[in-house]
Amino acid sequence: MIVAFIIFDHQKSAFMHCDLMSKIRLFTFQYGSIYFNNTINFIINQMFKPQMIENEKEFYCLNKHLQPCSMVLLDQKIEKKQRLWCNECLQNFQADSKIVGLKLIIQNIEEVIKKMQVPQMILLQNTVQKIKLCITSAQDLKTYFMKLFDSIIRTAEDWILNLQAQRQKFNQYSFYDELDDHINKQNRNFESHIKLINNINRSDNKVIKYLSLIQLEQRQIKLVIIL
Ligand SMILES: [Zn+2]
């Protein structure tokens, strides 16, 4: 069960390994079984095992003996792909520089890489956490602006309806009131007309202010995106 869980987690995300290792160590501490310790150490080693890009089976010596290479010449003067020797090379040639086993040098290289992996993963995990925080903040800001712009659009639409309703109302008149105005030489309709014009003018001023605010916000958002 634990094995299945570890393998699944490994496939899911590399930067979770540090946390996963603490869980595994806690598990082995609690259950203290040699079998589990060995199994888990094996799995951890597999998880952190560096992967060689080249295929070791395709390593051939400079002399093209077509035999598996077993030795490496530690000589910086030799071209990097010509430092491998097979057993036949070893028997027929003499080297001025130090020769070491291929398996041993691979083991040393992988040990160095393994030691660097944990700090790398911790650094990566911290950076990923910060990026996630950045995503959450951007999503919150997006939600805030969506709500704000929805509210502005709704208010503006209501505004249009209200102005149109006022204009519609101006077209309607009461015969009795108009007759009364006519007899009394009053012009309430004219007063109403002035009131409507003033309302439209006030709305127009508000719209200009509103527009400049929206344009300012647009410029600030563009600036944030550029930064
Ligand atoms: Zn050879």
Short mmCIF file of N, CA and C and ligand atoms in Angstrom, two decimals, residues 61 63 65 85-86 88-89, ligand 1:
data_model
loop_
_atom_site.label_atom_id
_atom_site.label_comp_id
_atom_site.label_asym_id
_atom_site.label_seq_id
_atom_site.Cartn_x
_atom_site.Cartn_y
_atom_site.Cartn_z
N CYS A 61 34.96 2.42 -27.50
CA CYS A 61 36.28 3.01 -27.34
C CYS A 61 36.73 3.66 -28.65
N ASN A 63 39.32 3.02 -30.31
CA ASN A 63 39.91 2.06 -31.24
C ASN A 63 38.88 1.14 -31.90
N HIS A 65 36.86 -1.30 -30.89
CA HIS A 65 36.93 -2.74 -30.63
C HIS A 65 35.53 -3.36 -30.49
N TRP A 85 37.86 3.35 -22.59
CA TRP A 85 38.67 2.19 -23.00
C TRP A 85 37.89 0.91 -22.74
N CYS A 86 38.05 -0.05 -23.63
CA CYS A 86 37.48 -1.39 -23.36
C CYS A 86 38.62 -2.27 -22.81
N GLU A 88 40.17 -4.68 -24.21
CA GLU A 88 41.21 -4.90 -25.21
C GLU A 88 42.18 -3.70 -25.28
N CYS A 89 41.62 -2.49 -25.16
CA CYS A 89 42.45 -1.29 -25.11
C CYS A 89 43.40 -1.38 -23.92
ZN ZN B 1 38.91 -0.73 -27.09
#
